[in-house]
Coordinates of C-alpha atoms in Angstrom, one line a residue:
A1 CA 23.0 23.5 7.5
T2 CA 24.0 20.5 9.5
F3 CA 22.6 22.0 12.7
T4 CA 19.3 22.8 11.1
V5 CA 18.8 19.0 10.5
I6 CA 19.7 18.3 14.1
A7 CA 17.3 21.1 15.3
A8 CA 14.5 19.5 13.3
L9 CA 15.1 16.0 14.6
L10 CA 16.2 16.3 18.2
P11 CA 13.0 17.6 19.8
M12 CA 11.4 14.3 18.8
A13 CA 13.4 12.7 21.6
F14 CA 11.1 14.3 24.1
V15 CA 7.9 12.6 22.9
T16 CA 5.9 11.5 26.0
G17 CA 3.6 8.6 26.6
L18 CA 3.9 5.0 25.4
M19 CA 5.4 6.1 22.1
G20 CA 8.4 7.9 23.8
P21 CA 10.6 4.8 23.9
Y22 CA 9.8 4.1 20.2
M23 CA 10.6 7.6 19.0
S24 CA 13.7 8.6 21.1
P25 CA 16.3 6.3 19.4
I26 CA 15.6 7.8 16.0
P27 CA 16.4 11.5 16.7
I28 CA 19.2 10.7 19.0
N29 CA 21.0 8.4 16.6
A30 CA 20.3 10.6 13.6
S31 CA 21.7 13.7 15.4
M32 CA 24.8 11.8 16.4
G33 CA 25.2 10.7 12.8
M34 CA 24.9 14.2 11.6
L35 CA 27.6 15.4 14.0
I36 CA 29.9 12.6 13.0
S37 CA 29.3 13.3 9.3
L38 CA 30.2 17.0 9.9
L39 CA 33.4 15.9 11.5
V40 CA 34.2 13.6 8.6
A41 CA 33.4 16.4 6.1
F42 CA 35.8 18.8 7.7
V43 CA 38.6 16.4 8.5
V44 CA 38.5 13.1 6.7
T45 CA 37.1 14.2 3.3
P46 CA 39.7 17.0 2.7
W47 CA 42.6 14.7 3.7
I48 CA 41.4 11.9 1.4
A49 CA 40.8 14.5 -1.4
Y50 CA 44.4 15.8 -0.9
K51 CA 45.9 12.3 -1.1
V52 CA 43.8 11.0 -3.9
L53 CA 43.3 14.0 -6.1
A54 CA 46.7 15.7 -5.7
N55 CA 47.8 14.7 -9.2
Q56 CA 44.6 16.0 -10.8
A57 CA 44.9 19.6 -9.6
E58 CA 45.5 21.1 -13.0
K59 CA 42.5 19.2 -14.5
I60 CA 40.3 20.4 -11.7
A61 CA 41.4 24.0 -12.1
Q62 CA 40.7 23.8 -15.9
H63 CA 37.1 22.6 -15.1
G64 CA 36.4 26.0 -13.6
E65 CA 36.7 27.7 -10.3
D66 CA 33.1 27.2 -9.3
G67 CA 32.4 24.1 -11.3
E68 CA 29.6 25.8 -13.2
S69 CA 28.1 23.8 -16.0
K70 CA 27.1 25.5 -19.2
K71 CA 24.1 23.2 -19.7
L72 CA 22.8 23.8 -16.2
Y73 CA 23.3 27.5 -16.6
D74 CA 21.3 27.6 -19.8
F75 CA 18.6 25.4 -18.2
F76 CA 18.2 27.7 -15.2
S77 CA 18.5 30.8 -17.3
R78 CA 15.6 29.6 -19.5
Y79 CA 13.3 28.6 -16.7
L80 CA 14.1 31.2 -13.9
S81 CA 14.3 34.3 -16.1
P82 CA 10.5 34.5 -16.7
F83 CA 10.1 34.8 -12.9
L84 CA 12.6 37.6 -12.6
G85 CA 12.1 41.2 -13.5
T86 CA 9.5 43.8 -12.5
K87 CA 6.2 43.5 -14.5
S88 CA 6.1 40.1 -16.3
G89 CA 8.2 38.5 -13.5
A90 CA 5.7 39.6 -10.8
S91 CA 2.8 38.1 -12.7
N92 CA 4.6 34.8 -13.2
R93 CA 5.6 34.7 -9.6
L94 CA 2.0 35.1 -8.6
K95 CA 1.0 32.3 -10.9
L96 CA 3.7 30.1 -9.4
L97 CA 2.4 30.9 -5.9
I98 CA -1.1 30.0 -6.9
A99 CA 0.0 26.7 -8.5
I100 CA 1.9 25.7 -5.4
I101 CA -1.0 26.5 -3.1
I102 CA -3.3 24.4 -5.3
L103 CA -0.9 21.5 -5.3
M104 CA -0.7 21.7 -1.5
L105 CA -4.5 21.8 -1.1
L106 CA -4.9 18.8 -3.4
S107 CA -2.2 16.9 -1.4
V108 CA -3.9 17.6 1.9
G109 CA -7.3 16.8 0.3
M110 CA -6.1 13.2 -0.3
V111 CA -6.6 12.6 3.5
W112 CA -10.1 14.1 3.4
V113 CA -11.3 11.9 0.6
K114 CA -9.5 8.9 2.1
V115 CA -7.1 8.3 -0.7
V116 CA -4.4 8.5 2.0
V117 CA -5.4 6.7 5.2
L118 CA -4.2 7.9 8.6
K119 CA -3.2 5.3 11.1
M120 CA -1.0 5.1 14.2
L121 CA 1.3 2.3 13.0
P122 CA 0.7 -0.3 10.3
F123 CA 0.6 -4.0 11.2
D124 CA 4.0 -5.7 11.3
N125 CA 4.7 -9.1 9.8
K126 CA 4.9 -11.2 12.9
S127 CA 5.3 -15.0 13.3
E128 CA 2.4 -15.5 15.7
F129 CA -1.0 -14.3 16.7
Q130 CA -3.6 -15.3 19.3
V131 CA -7.2 -16.4 19.3
V132 CA -9.1 -15.3 22.4
V133 CA -12.3 -17.1 23.2
D134 CA -14.9 -16.0 25.7
M135 CA -17.8 -18.3 26.5
P136 CA -20.9 -17.2 28.5
E137 CA -20.2 -17.0 32.2
G138 CA -20.9 -20.3 33.9
T139 CA -19.9 -22.4 30.9
P140 CA -18.1 -25.5 32.2
L141 CA -14.5 -26.1 31.4
E142 CA -15.3 -29.2 29.2
Q143 CA -17.5 -27.1 26.9
T144 CA -14.8 -24.4 26.6
T145 CA -12.3 -27.1 25.7
R146 CA -14.6 -28.5 23.1
V147 CA -15.0 -25.2 21.4
L148 CA -11.3 -24.6 21.5
G149 CA -10.8 -28.0 19.9
E150 CA -13.1 -27.1 17.0
L151 CA -11.3 -23.9 16.4
G152 CA -7.9 -25.6 16.6
R153 CA -8.9 -28.2 14.0
Y154 CA -9.7 -25.4 11.6
I155 CA -6.5 -23.5 12.4
A156 CA -4.6 -26.6 11.6
T157 CA -5.8 -26.5 8.0
V158 CA -4.2 -23.1 7.4
P159 CA -1.1 -23.8 5.4
E160 CA 1.1 -21.1 7.1
V161 CA 0.4 -22.5 10.6
T162 CA 3.3 -24.6 12.0
D163 CA 1.7 -25.4 15.4
Y164 CA -0.8 -24.1 17.9
Q165 CA -1.4 -24.6 21.6
V166 CA -4.7 -24.5 23.5
Y167 CA -5.2 -23.0 26.9
A168 CA -8.6 -23.7 28.4
G169 CA -9.6 -22.2 31.8
T170 CA -6.1 -20.8 32.2
A171 CA -3.9 -18.0 30.8
A172 CA -1.5 -18.4 28.0
P173 CA 2.1 -17.3 28.6
I174 CA 2.2 -13.5 29.0
N175 CA 2.9 -11.6 25.8
F176 CA 3.2 -8.0 24.6
N177 CA -0.6 -7.6 24.4
G178 CA -1.1 -9.2 27.8
L179 CA 0.8 -6.4 29.5
V180 CA -2.0 -4.0 29.0
R181 CA -5.0 -6.3 28.4
Q182 CA -4.1 -8.3 31.5
Y183 CA -4.5 -11.7 29.8
Y184 CA -2.7 -13.3 32.7
L185 CA -5.9 -12.9 34.7
R186 CA -7.9 -15.1 32.4
S187 CA -8.3 -18.1 34.6
Q188 CA -12.1 -18.8 34.5
A189 CA -13.6 -21.9 33.1
H190 CA -15.4 -20.0 30.4
E191 CA -12.2 -18.4 29.1
G192 CA -9.7 -19.8 26.6
D193 CA -6.7 -18.9 24.4
I194 CA -5.1 -20.4 21.4
Q195 CA -1.5 -19.4 20.7
V196 CA -0.8 -19.8 16.9
N197 CA 2.7 -19.9 15.5
L198 CA 3.4 -19.3 11.8
L199 CA 6.1 -20.1 9.3
D200 CA 9.0 -17.6 9.1
K201 CA 8.1 -14.6 7.0
S202 CA 10.7 -15.6 4.4
E203 CA 8.9 -18.9 3.9
R204 CA 5.3 -17.6 3.2
D205 CA 3.7 -15.3 0.8
R206 CA 1.0 -13.8 3.0
K207 CA 1.7 -11.5 5.9
S208 CA 0.5 -12.3 9.3
H209 CA -2.1 -9.6 9.2
E210 CA -3.5 -11.1 5.9
I211 CA -3.6 -14.6 7.5
A212 CA -5.4 -13.2 10.6
T213 CA -7.9 -11.3 8.5
A214 CA -8.6 -14.4 6.4
I215 CA -9.3 -16.8 9.2
R216 CA -11.3 -14.4 11.4
G217 CA -14.6 -15.0 9.6
P218 CA -14.5 -18.8 9.6
L219 CA -13.4 -18.9 13.3
Q220 CA -16.2 -16.6 14.3
Q221 CA -18.7 -18.7 12.4
I222 CA -17.5 -21.7 14.4
G223 CA -17.8 -19.8 17.6
Q224 CA -21.4 -18.6 16.9
Q225 CA -22.5 -22.2 16.8
F226 CA -21.4 -22.5 20.5
N227 CA -22.4 -19.0 21.5
A228 CA -18.7 -18.1 21.9
N229 CA -17.1 -14.7 21.3
V230 CA -14.0 -15.4 19.2
K231 CA -11.4 -12.6 18.6
V232 CA -8.2 -12.8 16.6
V233 CA -5.6 -10.7 18.4
E234 CA -2.4 -9.7 16.6
V235 CA 0.8 -8.6 18.2
P236 CA 0.7 -4.8 18.0
P237 CA 3.5 -3.0 16.1
G238 CA 3.5 -0.2 18.7
P239 CA 2.3 0.4 22.2
P240 CA -0.4 -2.2 23.2
V241 CA -3.8 -0.8 24.1
L242 CA -6.9 -2.5 25.7
S243 CA -8.4 -2.6 22.2
P244 CA -8.1 -0.4 19.0
L245 CA -11.6 1.0 19.7
V246 CA -12.6 1.6 23.3
A247 CA -15.6 3.5 24.6
E248 CA -15.6 4.2 28.3
I249 CA -19.1 4.7 29.7
Y250 CA -19.6 6.7 32.9
G251 CA -22.7 7.4 34.8
L252 CA -24.4 7.7 38.1
D253 CA -25.2 4.0 38.7
Y254 CA -24.0 0.7 37.2
S255 CA -27.4 -0.2 35.8
G256 CA -27.5 3.0 33.8
Q257 CA -24.0 2.3 32.5
R258 CA -25.0 -1.2 31.5
K259 CA -28.1 0.1 29.6
V260 CA -26.0 2.6 27.6
A261 CA -23.3 0.0 26.9
K262 CA -25.8 -2.4 25.4
Q263 CA -27.2 0.3 23.1
L264 CA -23.7 1.4 22.2
R265 CA -22.6 -2.2 21.5
E266 CA -25.4 -2.5 18.9
I267 CA -24.1 0.6 17.2
F268 CA -20.6 -1.0 17.2
E269 CA -21.9 -4.2 15.7
N270 CA -24.0 -2.4 13.0
T271 CA -21.1 -0.2 11.9
P272 CA -19.3 -1.5 8.7
D273 CA -15.8 -2.9 9.1
V274 CA -16.0 -2.9 13.0
I275 CA -15.2 -6.4 14.2
D276 CA -14.4 -8.3 17.5
V277 CA -17.0 -6.3 19.4
D278 CA -17.1 -7.0 23.1
D279 CA -17.9 -5.3 26.4
T280 CA -17.2 -5.7 30.1
I281 CA -20.8 -6.6 31.0
E282 CA -21.0 -10.1 32.4
H283 CA -23.9 -12.5 31.6
I284 CA -26.4 -13.2 34.3
T285 CA -25.6 -16.5 35.9
D286 CA -27.5 -18.5 38.5
K287 CA -26.1 -18.9 42.0
L288 CA -27.4 -21.5 44.5
I289 CA -27.0 -20.3 48.1
I290 CA -26.8 -23.0 50.8
K291 CA -27.9 -21.7 54.2
V292 CA -27.5 -23.7 57.4
D293 CA -30.7 -23.8 59.4
Q294 CA -29.2 -23.0 62.7
Q295 CA -32.3 -24.1 64.7
K296 CA -32.3 -27.6 63.1
A297 CA -28.6 -27.9 63.2
M298 CA -28.8 -27.2 67.0
L299 CA -31.5 -29.8 67.5
Y300 CA -29.6 -32.5 65.6
G301 CA -26.3 -31.5 67.3
V302 CA -24.6 -30.7 64.0
D303 CA -21.7 -28.1 64.0
Q304 CA -22.1 -25.5 61.2
Q305 CA -18.3 -25.6 60.5
Q306 CA -18.6 -29.3 59.8
V307 CA -21.4 -28.6 57.2
V308 CA -19.2 -26.1 55.5
R309 CA -16.2 -28.5 55.5
V310 CA -18.2 -31.3 54.0
I311 CA -19.6 -29.1 51.1
T312 CA -16.1 -27.7 50.5
T313 CA -14.6 -31.1 50.3
A314 CA -17.2 -32.4 47.9
L315 CA -17.0 -29.4 45.5
N316 CA -13.3 -28.3 45.8
G317 CA -11.7 -31.5 47.1
E318 CA -9.4 -32.1 50.1
D319 CA -6.1 -34.0 50.4
I320 CA -6.9 -36.5 53.2
S321 CA -3.6 -38.4 53.1
Y322 CA -0.4 -39.1 51.1
L323 CA 0.9 -42.2 49.3
H324 CA 4.6 -42.8 49.8
T325 CA 6.3 -45.1 47.3
G326 CA 9.9 -46.1 47.0
N327 CA 10.6 -44.7 43.4
M328 CA 8.9 -41.3 43.8
K329 CA 10.7 -38.2 45.0
Y330 CA 7.6 -36.6 46.4
P331 CA 4.5 -38.3 48.0
I332 CA 1.3 -38.6 46.0
P333 CA -1.7 -36.8 47.6
L334 CA -4.9 -38.8 48.0
R335 CA -7.7 -36.4 47.2
L336 CA -11.3 -36.8 48.2
Q337 CA -13.7 -35.0 45.9
F338 CA -17.0 -35.5 44.1
S339 CA -16.9 -36.6 40.4
V340 CA -17.6 -34.0 37.8
A341 CA -21.1 -35.5 37.2
D342 CA -22.0 -35.5 40.9
R343 CA -20.8 -31.9 41.3
A344 CA -23.3 -30.8 38.7
R345 CA -26.3 -32.3 40.7
V346 CA -27.6 -30.6 43.8
D347 CA -29.3 -33.9 45.0
S348 CA -25.9 -35.6 45.2
L349 CA -24.6 -32.8 47.5
L350 CA -27.7 -32.9 49.7
S351 CA -27.5 -36.6 50.2
L352 CA -24.1 -36.3 52.0
R353 CA -24.2 -36.9 55.7
V354 CA -22.6 -35.2 58.6
R355 CA -21.9 -36.7 62.0
S356 CA -23.8 -35.2 64.9
Q357 CA -22.4 -34.9 68.4
S358 CA -24.3 -38.1 69.3
G359 CA -22.7 -40.0 66.5
R360 CA -25.7 -40.1 64.2
L361 CA -25.2 -39.4 60.4
I362 CA -27.5 -36.6 59.5
P363 CA -28.2 -35.8 55.8
L364 CA -27.4 -32.3 54.7
A365 CA -30.9 -31.9 53.3
D366 CA -32.2 -31.9 56.9
V367 CA -30.0 -29.0 58.2
V368 CA -29.7 -26.7 55.2
E369 CA -32.0 -24.6 53.0
L370 CA -31.5 -23.7 49.3
E371 CA -32.0 -20.2 47.9
N372 CA -31.8 -19.4 44.2
S373 CA -30.0 -16.2 43.3
T374 CA -27.7 -14.7 40.7
N375 CA -24.0 -13.9 40.7
E376 CA -22.8 -10.3 41.3
F377 CA -21.3 -8.4 38.4
A378 CA -17.7 -7.4 38.4
I379 CA -17.5 -3.6 38.3
Y380 CA -14.5 -2.1 36.5
H381 CA -12.8 1.1 37.7
K382 CA -10.5 3.6 36.1
D383 CA -9.0 6.3 38.2
L384 CA -11.2 5.2 41.0
L385 CA -14.4 5.8 38.9
P386 CA -16.8 2.9 38.0
L387 CA -17.3 2.4 34.3
V388 CA -18.4 0.0 31.6
M389 CA -16.3 -0.4 28.4
V390 CA -17.3 -1.4 24.9
T391 CA -14.4 -2.5 22.7
G392 CA -13.9 -3.4 19.1
D393 CA -11.5 -3.5 16.2
V394 CA -11.5 -2.4 12.5
S395 CA -10.8 -4.5 9.5
G396 CA -11.6 -3.7 6.0
E397 CA -10.4 -1.5 3.1
L398 CA -9.3 1.4 5.3
D399 CA -8.1 -0.8 8.2
S400 CA -7.7 2.1 10.5
P401 CA -9.5 2.5 13.9
L402 CA -9.6 6.3 13.4
Y403 CA -12.2 6.0 10.6
G404 CA -14.1 3.3 12.5
L405 CA -14.4 5.8 15.4
L406 CA -15.7 8.5 13.1
D407 CA -18.3 6.1 11.6
I408 CA -19.5 5.1 15.1
R409 CA -19.8 8.7 16.2
A410 CA -21.8 9.5 13.2
S411 CA -24.2 6.7 13.9
L412 CA -24.3 7.7 17.6
E413 CA -25.6 11.1 16.7
N414 CA -28.6 9.6 14.9
S415 CA -29.5 7.2 17.8
E416 CA -31.1 7.5 21.2
L417 CA -27.6 8.1 22.6
G418 CA -27.1 11.2 20.5
S419 CA -27.7 13.5 23.6
L420 CA -24.8 11.9 25.5
Q421 CA -21.7 14.0 26.0
E422 CA -18.6 12.7 24.3
Y423 CA -15.0 13.3 25.3
L424 CA -12.1 12.6 23.0
I425 CA -9.1 13.8 25.1
N426 CA -9.8 14.3 28.7
P427 CA -12.1 12.3 31.2
P428 CA -15.6 13.6 31.7
E429 CA -16.0 16.7 33.8
N430 CA -18.9 15.2 35.6
P431 CA -18.4 11.4 35.8
Y432 CA -21.7 10.9 37.5
K433 CA -23.6 12.0 34.4
N434 CA -24.0 9.5 31.6
S435 CA -21.2 10.2 29.1
I436 CA -18.7 8.5 26.8
K437 CA -14.9 8.9 26.8
W438 CA -13.2 7.5 23.6
D439 CA -10.0 5.7 24.4
G440 CA -7.8 2.9 22.8
E441 CA -5.6 3.6 19.8
W442 CA -7.2 7.0 19.3
Q443 CA -5.8 8.2 22.6
V444 CA -2.3 7.0 21.8
T445 CA -2.5 8.5 18.3
Y446 CA -3.6 11.9 19.6
E447 CA -0.9 12.0 22.3
T448 CA 1.8 10.9 19.8
F449 CA 0.9 13.3 17.0
R450 CA 0.3 16.1 19.6
D451 CA 3.8 15.7 20.9
M452 CA 5.3 15.3 17.5
G453 CA 3.5 18.4 16.3
I454 CA 5.0 20.3 19.3
A455 CA 8.4 18.8 18.5
Y456 CA 8.0 19.9 14.9
S457 CA 7.1 23.5 16.0
V458 CA 10.1 23.6 18.4
G459 CA 12.4 22.4 15.6
L460 CA 11.1 25.1 13.3
I461 CA 11.8 27.8 16.0
L462 CA 15.3 26.4 16.5
I463 CA 15.9 26.4 12.8
Y464 CA 14.7 30.0 12.6
F465 CA 17.1 31.2 15.3
L466 CA 20.0 29.3 13.7
V467 CA 19.4 30.9 10.3
V468 CA 18.9 34.4 11.9
A469 CA 22.4 34.0 13.6
Q470 CA 23.9 33.0 10.2
F471 CA 22.4 35.7 8.0
R472 CA 21.9 38.5 10.5
S473 CA 18.4 39.0 9.2
Y474 CA 14.8 38.3 10.4
L475 CA 13.4 38.1 6.9
V476 CA 15.8 35.8 5.2
P477 CA 15.1 32.9 7.5
L478 CA 11.4 33.1 6.6
I479 CA 12.4 32.9 3.0
I480 CA 14.7 30.0 3.6
M481 CA 12.1 28.1 5.6
A482 CA 9.3 28.8 3.1
P483 CA 9.8 25.5 1.2
I484 CA 9.2 23.4 4.2
P485 CA 5.4 23.1 3.5
L486 CA 6.3 22.0 0.0
T487 CA 7.2 18.5 1.3
I488 CA 3.5 17.7 1.6
I489 CA 3.3 17.9 -2.2
G490 CA 5.5 14.9 -2.4
V491 CA 4.7 13.0 0.8
M492 CA 0.9 12.6 0.3
P493 CA 0.9 11.7 -3.4
G494 CA 3.8 9.2 -2.6
H495 CA 1.7 7.4 0.0
A496 CA -1.3 7.4 -2.4
L497 CA 0.8 6.1 -5.3
L498 CA 2.1 3.1 -3.2
G499 CA -1.2 2.5 -1.4
A500 CA 0.5 3.1 2.0
Q501 CA -1.0 4.5 5.1
F502 CA 0.2 7.8 6.6
T503 CA 1.6 6.7 10.0
A504 CA 3.7 8.0 12.9
T505 CA 6.9 7.0 11.0
S506 CA 5.6 9.0 8.0
M507 CA 5.4 12.0 10.3
I508 CA 9.0 11.4 11.4
G509 CA 10.0 11.6 7.8
M510 CA 8.3 14.9 7.3
I511 CA 10.0 16.3 10.4
A512 CA 13.4 15.2 9.0
L513 CA 12.5 16.8 5.6
A514 CA 12.2 20.2 7.3
G515 CA 15.9 20.1 8.2
I516 CA 16.9 18.7 4.8
I517 CA 15.0 21.3 2.8
V518 CA 16.3 24.2 4.9
R519 CA 19.8 22.9 4.3
N520 CA 19.3 23.2 0.5
S521 CA 17.8 26.7 0.9
I522 CA 20.8 27.8 3.0
L523 CA 23.2 26.6 0.2
L524 CA 21.3 28.5 -2.4
V525 CA 20.9 31.8 -0.5
D526 CA 24.5 31.6 0.8
F527 CA 25.8 31.3 -2.8
I528 CA 23.6 34.2 -4.0
N529 CA 25.1 36.4 -1.3
Q530 CA 28.7 35.3 -2.3
Q531 CA 28.0 36.3 -5.9
L532 CA 26.6 39.7 -4.8
D533 CA 29.7 40.3 -2.7
E534 CA 31.8 39.7 -5.9
G535 CA 29.8 42.4 -7.7
I536 CA 27.6 40.1 -9.8
A537 CA 24.1 41.5 -10.7
F538 CA 21.2 40.2 -8.6
E539 CA 19.4 38.4 -11.5
E540 CA 22.6 36.8 -12.7
A541 CA 23.5 35.7 -9.1
V542 CA 20.1 34.0 -8.8
I543 CA 20.5 32.1 -12.0
R544 CA 24.1 31.1 -11.1
A545 CA 23.0 29.9 -7.7
G546 CA 20.6 27.4 -9.3
A547 CA 23.2 26.3 -11.9
V548 CA 26.1 25.8 -9.5
R549 CA 24.3 24.4 -6.4
A550 CA 21.9 22.2 -8.3
K551 CA 24.3 19.3 -8.7
P552 CA 25.4 19.0 -5.1
I553 CA 21.9 19.5 -3.8
I554 CA 20.5 16.8 -6.2
L555 CA 23.4 14.4 -5.4
T556 CA 22.8 14.7 -1.6
G557 CA 19.1 14.3 -2.1
L558 CA 19.6 11.2 -4.2
A559 CA 21.9 9.8 -1.5
A560 CA 19.2 10.2 1.1
M561 CA 16.6 8.7 -1.2
L562 CA 18.8 5.7 -1.9
G563 CA 19.3 5.1 1.8
A564 CA 15.5 5.2 2.3
F565 CA 15.0 2.6 -0.4
F566 CA 16.5 -0.1 2.0
I567 CA 13.6 0.3 4.5
L568 CA 10.9 0.7 1.9
D569 CA 9.7 -2.9 2.3
D570 CA 9.7 -2.7 6.1
P571 CA 6.1 -2.9 7.4
I572 CA 6.7 -0.3 10.2
F573 CA 9.2 2.1 8.7
S574 CA 7.9 2.1 5.1
G575 CA 6.1 5.4 5.9
L576 CA 9.4 7.0 6.8
A577 CA 11.0 5.8 3.6
I578 CA 8.0 7.0 1.5
S579 CA 8.1 10.4 3.1
L580 CA 11.9 10.8 2.5
I581 CA 11.9 9.5 -1.1
F582 CA 8.9 11.4 -2.5
G583 CA 9.4 14.4 -0.2
I584 CA 13.0 14.9 -1.1
L585 CA 12.3 14.3 -4.8
V586 CA 9.5 16.9 -5.1
S587 CA 10.7 19.5 -2.6
T588 CA 14.2 19.5 -3.9
L589 CA 13.1 20.2 -7.4
L590 CA 10.7 22.9 -6.2
T591 CA 13.3 24.4 -3.9
L592 CA 15.7 25.0 -6.8
V593 CA 13.0 27.2 -8.3
V594 CA 11.1 28.6 -5.3
I595 CA 14.0 29.8 -3.1
P596 CA 15.9 31.8 -5.8
V597 CA 12.6 33.3 -7.0
M598 CA 11.4 34.2 -3.4
Y599 CA 14.7 35.6 -2.5
Y600 CA 14.7 37.7 -5.6
A601 CA 11.1 38.9 -5.0
F602 CA 11.6 39.9 -1.3
M603 CA 15.2 41.2 -1.4
R604 CA 15.2 42.9 -4.9
N605 CA 14.3 46.4 -3.7
K606 CA 16.6 46.2 -0.7
I607 CA 19.7 44.9 -2.6
N608 CA 19.2 47.2 -5.7
A609 CA 18.9 50.2 -3.4

């Protein structure tokens, strides 16, 4: 029974991808704990019992050899007897099977009707979040700073905020999100960040996610006044992704990708609960090209390199000397550069003079030509393929990117982009044909639940082999493992009752339940076989198994439920606690009925023969 729990948990240690480091400590530590508990049960517990209960041997003997309770026996005799027997028992067993199937379908249906919401991981209650601001390309640093100041003044009014720091035209200190989103590269004048720190979670009533959701609307309204794209970015509870919703657009040429991305962005913005929509398309910005007229420069005797140096000094500045003072450790550079106002005027630049070979000062306007153009676009690549990305997030009643993705795909089918091929798992087969690959949190969710599903299947196979080795039968393990699906009857209604999302940690709880339920089944079947070896009738052995094993099974189940209560209020592992509490509660009660009845139904003819 102990090794069945380990067999159910240990395969989770081999989950791949970004979620691997999150998952592996749980099965490893739990498996070690089970082995240690097995050692304690065989060595420490008997020794303590011998020392503590030695004087109560007679009282324990009078209680009964098997500890059978008369009330429990009467209870199981009353409720199990209708399912035993040949004619009426078979009819009642069929009714029990139908009732269980209906309950399982209703439990699974809670996901379909969105009573239980699926999500990778719930938001944690952090002490910080980040406000990312993107102004149109070409916006001067002063304007970006002004917008950040307006946003900061509103943030200061939020009671839970202790302080904030503004970063204009430079990157904020690297954080967990920045590892994947590459925030450390944000160094343009039109980019800005605000790092917001909150009170400790013990000193505030609202969680960080509630605060971020509440201030997102007002901040975006302020940003719209200045044509700024404002996004509230929270520290992710799991692996960071570029954005919860990511659409990668592939195609033959960049112009075609841009066209598809603009249409897809409109669908993102018109989809309910989809927020913080953005893309990798840059705004068209003007560029002024200064060309040196080589013929005129030669006639005036002006060196082209000198022209370039004068323009570079005026716009970017140049240290022409250093000031040495007695009380300074390092010399102070003397920088020659145009003022901010002069740098914004082309006339000021053209009025500069360069010295010719003859010593005359020649205005730049006499040796250069101006050409109006636009800046080139940055082209993003993934796996060496050019692409354009549209990103977004989801906030609302469901608060899960999975449902936002489903809504966007439904709107996509009814639009001009409905003919595009969509890929959910693998990259496009032909990246030079217009197509969409969905990425972001969906990709991490798929990979995690795929690996956990494989681990679940491997665990079931290991459990089957362990039980086959124990009972020397290929049919008995199937009976013992039959109650595993019953856990869904407790897990899903439990999440619905507490209004919790079904997350990856909830799935961990379901995997752990497989080992726990099989352990209970083994205890029941093993006791039935012991009774049969002692010459007890099959029907009587089935009833006694429930009466005798009910108390230890219920006590161990209550102990596991009590342990799960301590993590019930944890934002991340509450799903694990809910799965254990409600799954153990319902499946344990059903196992006490289903296993004896199933064992009787499938083994009756074989044993009676």
